[in-house]
């Protein structure tokens, strides 16, 4: 130990926990009639029900937005990956209400308005937290701003995608990612931009779209049971240099099962080369959480994947 090294000591107490940035969100749920409410949650660990922050963005009739944010004590562990992601740790939530109290506070507002989430994660997290606390999940009116963005900006498919990171750049949105109040506001702004882009009101954007014809899903290639990687399960995320169909065929040829979502069975996650898109990938986030929980998932880029499935020298 040098004279400049800090002396060892006990872990920081809750009062010593660094303050999180104040984004100016309201401290109590907004009151009034709103066009819709966007909701976002942050979680403490790989358990979807470990909600540690809830953010709301309530859109007024004139399209003004009131944001609200509250910390929630999840009553469970915090994984280092999640703390790095959103900056919330055990000390921040030591005196925060638990999920049942938070839900009781917010439920009148949530039941009274249509809700927006960016991807399906937030709805699933609310349901998981309800089940963990023995609460019947409430019937709420959910719509997905990812689906709305795909409709408004179809050209982004394969060109950065419709995650908040890419939409932040494309739409010039100003928000701080992985703060629940800020992400909720970003989801609300995506919807408002889509209304302008498509000249359609919220009610039409969120209505079920009739389909004149059903496009047959492309069959997933069957893994070769005799392949050298038989038993492996691979998932792709982000934009690859290879067409996805070709990548799936290459994986199946060496025995890898190709799956759509990351689960405990996943052995390999192949991440596209765009760092901004990759950082916002729900699949990557889930894989990191599972790895932190001890699951042996390899997170690799496309070049490593190519070498894995076709190791012949160039």
XYZ file of N, CA and C in Angstrom, residues 56-255:
600
model
N -42.823 7.581 -15.888
C -44.007 7.841 -16.693
C -43.817 9.137 -17.466
N -44.359 9.182 -18.666
C -44.428 10.409 -19.455
C -45.878 10.578 -19.881
N -46.532 11.575 -19.342
C -47.961 11.792 -19.557
C -48.135 12.900 -20.599
N -48.789 12.568 -21.716
C -48.902 13.489 -22.848
C -50.226 14.243 -22.767
N -50.117 15.554 -22.676
C -51.284 16.427 -22.558
C -51.979 16.605 -23.902
N -53.213 17.136 -23.905
C -53.917 17.373 -25.169
C -53.155 18.266 -26.146
N -52.312 19.176 -25.630
C -51.520 20.031 -26.521
C -50.154 19.419 -26.849
N -49.977 18.146 -26.490
C -48.740 17.376 -26.715
C -47.593 17.775 -25.792
N -47.860 18.611 -24.817
C -46.873 18.801 -23.763
C -46.718 17.512 -22.970
N -45.573 17.344 -22.322
C -45.291 16.090 -21.619
C -44.910 16.384 -20.167
N -45.572 15.712 -19.248
C -45.206 15.759 -17.840
C -44.568 14.419 -17.468
N -43.355 14.463 -16.944
C -42.665 13.221 -16.597
C -42.627 13.028 -15.088
N -42.677 11.775 -14.707
C -42.646 11.379 -13.299
C -41.699 10.198 -13.163
N -40.974 10.137 -12.050
C -40.070 9.022 -11.813
C -40.050 8.693 -10.331
N -40.015 7.401 -10.022
C -39.886 6.981 -8.627
C -38.988 5.758 -8.542
N -38.201 5.698 -7.481
C -37.408 4.523 -7.188
C -38.268 3.506 -6.450
N -37.948 2.249 -6.645
C -38.701 1.151 -6.042
C -37.697 0.189 -5.419
N -37.979 -0.254 -4.208
C -37.124 -1.259 -3.567
C -37.561 -2.632 -4.062
N -36.727 -3.314 -4.883
C -37.168 -4.579 -5.463
C -37.136 -5.743 -4.486
N -36.488 -5.562 -3.346
C -36.415 -6.644 -2.369
C -35.581 -7.820 -2.845
N -34.643 -7.565 -3.738
C -33.799 -8.631 -4.266
C -32.422 -8.065 -4.558
N -31.561 -8.883 -5.131
C -30.178 -8.476 -5.380
C -30.093 -7.471 -6.527
N -28.984 -6.750 -6.573
C -28.633 -5.904 -7.704
C -27.430 -6.536 -8.398
N -27.544 -6.790 -9.692
C -26.415 -7.307 -10.462
C -25.521 -6.158 -10.910
N -24.197 -6.359 -10.929
C -23.287 -5.290 -11.366
C -23.609 -4.756 -12.754
N -24.007 -5.643 -13.675
C -24.339 -5.185 -15.028
C -25.462 -4.165 -14.996
N -26.506 -4.434 -14.214
C -27.645 -3.523 -14.153
C -27.263 -2.201 -13.502
N -26.444 -2.274 -12.467
C -26.011 -1.031 -11.813
C -25.233 -0.161 -12.796
N -24.339 -0.795 -13.586
C -23.593 -0.024 -14.588
C -24.538 0.572 -15.623
N -25.606 -0.129 -15.933
C -26.520 0.321 -16.974
C -27.282 1.571 -16.562
N -27.879 1.535 -15.366
C -28.757 2.647 -14.974
C -28.268 3.442 -13.771
N -27.210 3.000 -13.108
C -26.661 3.769 -12.001
C -27.424 3.676 -10.709
N -28.365 2.739 -10.611
C -29.154 2.571 -9.389
C -28.603 1.365 -8.627
N -28.344 1.565 -7.336
C -27.839 0.484 -6.506
C -28.660 0.334 -5.243
N -28.293 -0.615 -4.390
C -29.069 -0.856 -3.165
C -29.232 0.382 -2.291
N -28.186 1.210 -2.213
C -28.283 2.396 -1.369
C -29.329 3.381 -1.832
N -29.570 3.445 -3.161
C -30.549 4.397 -3.684
C -31.979 4.012 -3.305
N -32.233 2.714 -3.155
C -33.611 2.263 -2.932
C -33.860 1.838 -1.494
N -32.885 2.061 -0.607
C -33.012 1.577 0.772
C -34.297 2.071 1.435
N -34.683 3.300 1.164
C -35.880 3.864 1.794
C -37.047 3.994 0.818
N -36.929 3.398 -0.365
C -37.991 3.506 -1.374
C -39.106 2.510 -1.085
N -40.308 2.782 -1.560
C -41.404 1.831 -1.358
C -41.169 0.560 -2.155
N -41.776 -0.532 -1.724
C -41.739 -1.768 -2.478
C -42.687 -1.702 -3.663
N -42.631 -2.722 -4.504
C -43.467 -2.711 -5.703
C -44.962 -2.648 -5.393
N -45.489 -3.392 -4.416
C -46.937 -3.291 -4.157
C -47.384 -1.867 -3.838
N -46.584 -1.152 -3.049
C -46.948 0.229 -2.713
C -46.843 1.137 -3.943
N -45.805 0.918 -4.755
C -45.645 1.729 -5.968
C -46.804 1.492 -6.935
N -47.185 0.243 -7.107
C -48.284 -0.059 -8.025
C -49.588 0.549 -7.531
N -49.852 0.452 -6.237
C -51.080 1.031 -5.683
C -51.132 2.541 -5.925
N -49.968 3.190 -5.839
C -49.914 4.637 -6.072
C -50.225 4.994 -7.526
N -49.718 4.179 -8.456
C -49.799 4.522 -9.873
C -51.031 3.950 -10.577
N -51.648 2.943 -9.999
C -52.695 2.209 -10.709
C -53.869 3.076 -11.172
N -54.369 4.028 -10.372
C -55.471 4.857 -10.880
C -55.113 5.582 -12.176
N -53.891 6.106 -12.265
C -53.452 6.801 -13.473
C -53.286 5.824 -14.634
N -52.707 4.659 -14.368
C -52.450 3.694 -15.426
C -53.744 3.111 -15.992
N -54.697 2.853 -15.130
C -55.967 2.280 -15.593
C -56.778 3.279 -16.412
N -56.562 4.554 -16.160
C -57.403 5.580 -16.798
C -56.912 5.962 -18.190
N -55.728 5.482 -18.611
C -55.151 5.952 -19.870
C -54.561 4.793 -20.676
N -54.549 4.949 -22.008
C -53.791 3.988 -22.819
C -52.301 4.140 -22.538
N -51.591 3.017 -22.522
C -50.182 3.014 -22.156
C -49.301 2.681 -23.350
N -48.133 3.286 -23.363
C -47.117 3.033 -24.394
C -45.874 2.470 -23.715
N -45.297 1.430 -24.293
C -44.010 0.901 -23.876
C -43.143 0.774 -25.119
N -41.841 0.873 -24.950
C -40.942 0.693 -26.094
C -40.380 -0.707 -26.027
N -41.014 -1.612 -26.745
C -40.822 -3.074 -26.715
C -41.748 -3.640 -25.647
N -41.790 -4.941 -25.553
C -42.744 -5.615 -24.671
C -42.196 -5.819 -23.269
N -40.969 -5.376 -23.006
C -40.321 -5.696 -21.739
C -41.052 -5.103 -20.539
N -41.520 -3.867 -20.661
C -42.096 -3.181 -19.501
C -43.381 -3.854 -19.024
N -44.237 -4.252 -19.970
C -45.465 -4.965 -19.594
C -45.114 -6.278 -18.907
N -44.150 -7.019 -19.469
C -43.763 -8.287 -18.877
C -43.159 -8.089 -17.486
N -42.400 -7.007 -17.309
C -41.800 -6.733 -16.001
C -42.873 -6.435 -14.958
N -43.869 -5.632 -15.321
C -44.970 -5.337 -14.392
C -45.676 -6.629 -14.011
N -45.957 -7.474 -14.986
C -46.638 -8.734 -14.703
C -45.788 -9.638 -13.815
N -44.479 -9.707 -14.101
C -43.589 -10.546 -13.301
C -43.505 -10.042 -11.863
N -43.439 -8.726 -11.683
C -43.382 -8.165 -10.329
C -44.683 -8.430 -9.585
N -45.808 -8.358 -10.292
C -47.093 -8.679 -9.656
C -47.105 -10.125 -9.175
N -46.690 -11.029 -10.034
C -46.685 -12.447 -9.651
C -45.747 -12.698 -8.473
N -44.602 -12.032 -8.464
C -43.634 -12.227 -7.383
C -44.193 -11.789 -6.038
N -45.131 -10.839 -6.054
C -45.711 -10.324 -4.818
C -47.123 -10.833 -4.586
N -47.535 -11.829 -5.361
C -48.863 -12.401 -5.157
C -50.000 -11.477 -5.526
N -49.761 -10.594 -6.502
C -50.771 -9.632 -6.946
C -51.299 -10.062 -8.308
N -52.589 -9.979 -8.496
C -53.160 -10.250 -9.807
C -52.746 -9.124 -10.761
N -52.070 -9.443 -11.880
C -51.665 -8.376 -12.817
C -52.879 -7.603 -13.307
N -52.837 -6.280 -13.236
C -54.006 -5.486 -13.649
C -54.201 -5.521 -15.155
N -55.444 -5.387 -15.561
C -55.767 -5.296 -16.993
C -55.520 -3.857 -17.438
N -54.485 -3.659 -18.242
C -54.118 -2.334 -18.719
C -54.085 -2.340 -20.242
N -54.200 -1.153 -20.834
C -54.261 -1.034 -22.300
C -52.877 -0.672 -22.836
N -52.150 -1.687 -23.297
C -50.772 -1.501 -23.733
C -50.675 -1.385 -25.250
N -49.807 -0.495 -25.706
C -49.370 -0.454 -27.102
C -47.851 -0.301 -27.111
N -47.244 -0.630 -28.247
C -45.789 -0.705 -28.335
C -45.270 0.353 -29.306
N -44.424 1.253 -28.811
C -43.882 2.296 -29.686
C -42.870 1.738 -30.682
N -42.327 0.535 -30.448
C -41.473 -0.094 -31.454
C -42.303 -0.424 -32.689
N -43.486 -1.013 -32.487
C -44.365 -1.334 -33.619
C -44.784 -0.067 -34.360
N -45.038 0.999 -33.617
C -45.408 2.270 -34.240
C -44.232 2.815 -35.050
N -43.023 2.735 -34.487
C -41.844 3.222 -35.202
C -41.587 2.417 -36.469
N -41.804 1.115 -36.415
C -41.624 0.298 -37.623
C -42.586 0.722 -38.723
N -43.773 1.099 -38.332
C -44.760 1.555 -39.314
C -44.383 2.918 -39.886
N -43.861 3.790 -39.035
C -43.547 5.153 -39.466
C -42.226 5.229 -40.228
N -41.242 4.417 -39.858
C -39.915 4.479 -40.484
C -39.477 3.078 -40.912
N -40.161 2.473 -41.874
C -39.799 1.109 -42.297
C -38.392 1.025 -42.854
N -37.858 2.153 -43.329
C -36.521 2.137 -43.925
C -35.423 1.871 -42.894
N -35.752 1.930 -41.605
C -34.744 1.676 -40.575
C -34.520 0.193 -40.325
N -35.396 -0.657 -40.832
C -35.181 -2.093 -40.679
C -33.910 -2.472 -41.436
N -32.974 -3.081 -40.739
C -31.699 -3.409 -41.349
C -30.791 -2.216 -41.517
N -31.207 -1.066 -41.014
C -30.405 0.148 -41.132
C -30.373 0.865 -39.779
N -29.969 0.131 -38.764
C -29.913 0.692 -37.413
C -31.042 0.229 -36.521
N -32.180 -0.136 -37.122
C -33.282 -0.670 -36.344
C -34.113 0.395 -35.658
N -35.040 -0.070 -34.805
C -36.025 0.808 -34.175
C -35.862 0.881 -32.657
N -34.653 0.576 -32.170
C -34.364 0.780 -30.759
C -34.228 2.255 -30.442
N -34.303 2.582 -29.167
C -34.248 3.993 -28.780
C -32.928 4.652 -29.165
N -31.824 3.894 -29.175
C -30.537 4.505 -29.522
C -30.543 5.017 -30.950
N -31.032 4.201 -31.882
C -31.043 4.630 -33.282
C -32.096 5.706 -33.512
N -33.267 5.560 -32.887
C -34.306 6.587 -33.034
C -33.853 7.917 -32.427
N -33.056 7.862 -31.377
C -32.519 9.097 -30.793
C -31.710 9.860 -31.833
N -30.909 9.124 -32.610
C -30.086 9.759 -33.633
C -30.931 10.206 -34.822
N -31.815 9.346 -35.303
C -32.615 9.651 -36.499
C -33.569 10.812 -36.237
N -34.221 10.821 -35.074
C -35.239 11.830 -34.769
C -34.671 13.018 -33.992
N -33.368 12.981 -33.705
C -32.706 14.054 -32.951
C -33.369 14.247 -31.580
N -33.633 13.133 -30.905
C -34.243 13.195 -29.581
C -33.168 13.503 -28.542
N -33.537 14.259 -27.539
C -32.613 14.625 -26.462
C -33.104 13.970 -25.177
N -32.464 12.882 -24.782
C -32.841 12.213 -23.535
C -31.658 11.400 -23.040
N -31.702 11.040 -21.753
C -30.632 10.274 -21.117
C -31.108 8.833 -20.994
N -30.473 7.935 -21.781
C -30.933 6.550 -21.827
C -30.692 5.835 -20.495
N -31.622 4.940 -20.150
C -31.593 4.101 -18.959
C -31.901 4.869 -17.677
N -32.563 5.989 -17.789
C -33.327 6.558 -16.681
C -34.782 6.342 -17.061
N -35.583 5.736 -16.170
C -36.931 5.328 -16.550
C -37.798 6.514 -16.981
N -37.679 7.646 -16.296
C -38.460 8.812 -16.687
C -38.048 9.353 -18.043
N -36.736 9.359 -18.301
C -36.222 9.829 -19.582
C -36.602 8.883 -20.717
N -36.498 7.575 -20.484
C -36.868 6.618 -21.528
C -38.354 6.648 -21.818
N -39.165 6.865 -20.775
C -40.608 6.996 -21.000
C -40.897 8.220 -21.863
N -40.201 9.318 -21.582
C -40.401 10.535 -22.398
C -39.973 10.292 -23.833
N -38.882 9.547 -24.031
C -38.422 9.243 -25.384
C -39.456 8.413 -26.137
N -40.057 7.423 -25.468
C -41.090 6.604 -26.120
C -42.288 7.470 -26.509
N -42.664 8.405 -25.629
C -43.768 9.307 -25.954
C -43.424 10.178 -27.165
N -42.188 10.669 -27.229
C -41.772 11.497 -28.356
C -41.762 10.709 -29.665
N -41.379 9.442 -29.595
C -41.420 8.604 -30.805
C -42.843 8.551 -31.354
N -43.820 8.370 -30.472
C -45.215 8.315 -30.905
C -45.650 9.651 -31.506
N -45.277 10.749 -30.878
C -45.661 12.069 -31.399
C -45.028 12.314 -32.768
N -43.779 11.942 -32.939
C -43.128 12.068 -34.250
C -43.822 11.192 -35.286
N -44.234 9.984 -34.872
C -44.906 9.085 -35.807
C -46.267 9.645 -36.227
N -46.978 10.290 -35.306
C -48.256 10.920 -35.669
C -48.040 11.943 -36.777
N -47.004 12.743 -36.636
C -46.705 13.755 -37.656
C -46.259 13.105 -38.961
N -45.397 12.125 -38.860
C -44.852 11.456 -40.051
C -45.950 10.806 -40.887
N -46.885 10.127 -40.212
C -47.925 9.378 -40.925
C -49.236 10.145 -41.049
N -49.312 11.334 -40.426
C -50.555 12.129 -40.427
C -51.715 11.294 -39.910
N -51.449 10.553 -38.824
C -52.475 9.716 -38.202
C -52.517 10.011 -36.706
N -53.711 10.031 -36.101
C -53.785 10.254 -34.657
C -53.407 8.997 -33.888
N -53.177 9.173 -32.614
C -52.756 8.081 -31.730
C -53.688 6.880 -31.835
N -55.004 7.151 -31.866
C -55.972 6.059 -31.870
C -55.794 5.167 -33.095
N -55.467 5.755 -34.234
C -55.260 4.951 -35.444
C -53.890 4.270 -35.444
N -52.903 4.924 -34.859
C -51.580 4.305 -34.788
C -51.586 3.040 -33.935
N -52.425 3.032 -32.908
C -52.433 1.902 -31.974
C -53.538 0.899 -32.257
N -54.387 1.179 -33.246
C -55.449 0.236 -33.585
C -54.857 -0.969 -34.293
N -55.487 -2.120 -34.104
C -55.032 -3.325 -34.800
C -55.178 -3.116 -36.292
N -54.131 -3.420 -37.036
C -54.150 -3.205 -38.486
C -54.673 -4.453 -39.185
N -55.699 -4.302 -40.011
C -56.177 -5.462 -40.756
C -55.134 -5.908 -41.776
N -55.036 -7.194 -41.974
C -54.093 -7.725 -42.948
C -54.855 -8.324 -44.109
N -54.518 -7.882 -45.318
C -55.191 -8.379 -46.510
C -54.679 -9.745 -46.903
N -53.458 -10.052 -46.512
C -52.898 -11.363 -46.794
C -51.884 -11.717 -45.722
N -51.714 -12.971 -45.496
C -50.780 -13.447 -44.491
C -49.540 -13.962 -45.187
N -48.394 -13.395 -44.832
C -47.149 -13.818 -45.423
C -46.606 -15.019 -44.656
N -46.310 -16.068 -45.374
C -45.820 -17.284 -44.734
C -44.464 -17.025 -44.092
N -44.330 -17.475 -42.858
C -43.053 -17.303 -42.162
C -41.996 -18.202 -42.797
N -40.795 -17.685 -42.896
C -39.712 -18.481 -43.447
C -39.344 -19.587 -42.462
N -39.207 -20.822 -42.933
C -38.874 -21.907 -42.012
C -37.476 -21.728 -41.435
N -37.358 -22.063 -40.169
C -36.043 -22.015 -39.526
C -35.291 -23.284 -39.916
N -34.051 -23.170 -40.400
C -33.311 -24.370 -40.800
C -33.106 -25.311 -39.617
N -33.196 -26.593 -39.893
C -33.055 -27.613 -38.851
C -31.570 -27.890 -38.618
N -31.189 -27.895 -37.356
C -29.786 -28.135 -37.003
C -29.382 -29.567 -37.353
N -28.190 -29.714 -37.882
C -27.642 -31.026 -38.206
C -27.229 -31.715 -36.899
N -27.905 -32.812 -36.529
C -27.567 -33.457 -35.245
C -26.171 -34.048 -35.213
N -25.544 -34.206 -36.392
C -24.192 -34.749 -36.444
C -23.137 -33.648 -36.576
N -23.568 -32.393 -36.589
C -22.632 -31.289 -36.754
C -21.698 -31.148 -35.566
N -20.556 -30.506 -35.760
C -19.571 -30.373 -34.674
C -20.066 -29.515 -33.513
N -21.071 -28.669 -33.743
C -21.597 -27.819 -32.665
C -23.007 -28.234 -32.267
N -23.355 -29.487 -32.508
C -24.676 -29.991 -32.131
C -24.913 -29.771 -30.636
N -26.099 -29.268 -30.309
C -26.438 -28.956 -28.925
C -26.331 -27.485 -28.598
N -25.602 -26.728 -29.424
C -25.486 -25.282 -29.210
C -26.758 -24.588 -29.683
N -27.083 -23.471 -29.041
C -28.261 -22.672 -29.402
C -27.791 -21.242 -29.653
N -28.007 -20.743 -30.880
C -27.508 -19.428 -31.256
C -28.664 -18.462 -31.505
N -28.445 -17.207 -31.121
C -29.399 -16.121 -31.347
C -28.635 -14.979 -32.018
N -29.282 -14.302 -32.968
C -28.670 -13.160 -33.657
C -29.350 -11.871 -33.216
N -28.564 -10.794 -33.113
C -29.134 -9.485 -32.817
C -28.353 -8.412 -33.557
N -29.026 -7.338 -33.921
C -28.376 -6.268 -34.665
C -28.298 -6.590 -36.154
N -27.734 -5.677 -36.901
C -27.605 -5.817 -38.349
C -26.292 -6.507 -38.685
N -26.383 -7.659 -39.331
C -25.201 -8.406 -39.712
C -24.811 -8.095 -41.153
N -23.551 -8.361 -41.485
C -23.139 -8.262 -42.880
C -23.758 -9.365 -43.707
N -23.927 -10.527 -43.095
C -24.595 -11.650 -43.751
C -26.107 -11.460 -43.699
N -26.852 -11.877 -44.729
C -28.308 -11.969 -44.573
C -28.628 -12.950 -43.448
N -29.668 -12.650 -42.668
C -29.998 -13.499 -41.538
C -30.257 -14.949 -41.968
N -30.941 -15.123 -43.123
C -31.233 -16.476 -43.598
C -29.942 -17.255 -43.827
N -28.960 -16.572 -44.424
C -27.686 -17.230 -44.698
C -26.955 -17.572 -43.396
N -26.978 -16.648 -42.438
C -26.328 -16.906 -41.150
C -26.985 -18.089 -40.443
N -28.314 -18.153 -40.514
C -29.028 -19.266 -39.882
C -28.675 -20.591 -40.543
N -28.572 -20.588 -41.869
C -28.209 -21.814 -42.587
C -26.800 -22.281 -42.196
N -25.872 -21.336 -42.091
C -24.504 -21.679 -41.718
C -24.458 -22.271 -40.308
N -25.262 -21.687 -39.395
C -25.288 -22.181 -38.022
C -25.885 -23.590 -37.968
N -26.997 -23.793 -38.681
C -27.662 -25.093 -38.648
C -26.787 -26.186 -39.250
N -25.985 -25.814 -40.253
C -25.137 -26.791 -40.937
C -24.110 -27.406 -39.991
N -23.671 -26.644 -38.983
C -22.685 -27.183 -38.036
C -23.351 -27.673 -36.749
N -24.691 -27.749 -36.769
C -25.402 -28.345 -35.644
C -26.022 -27.381 -34.665
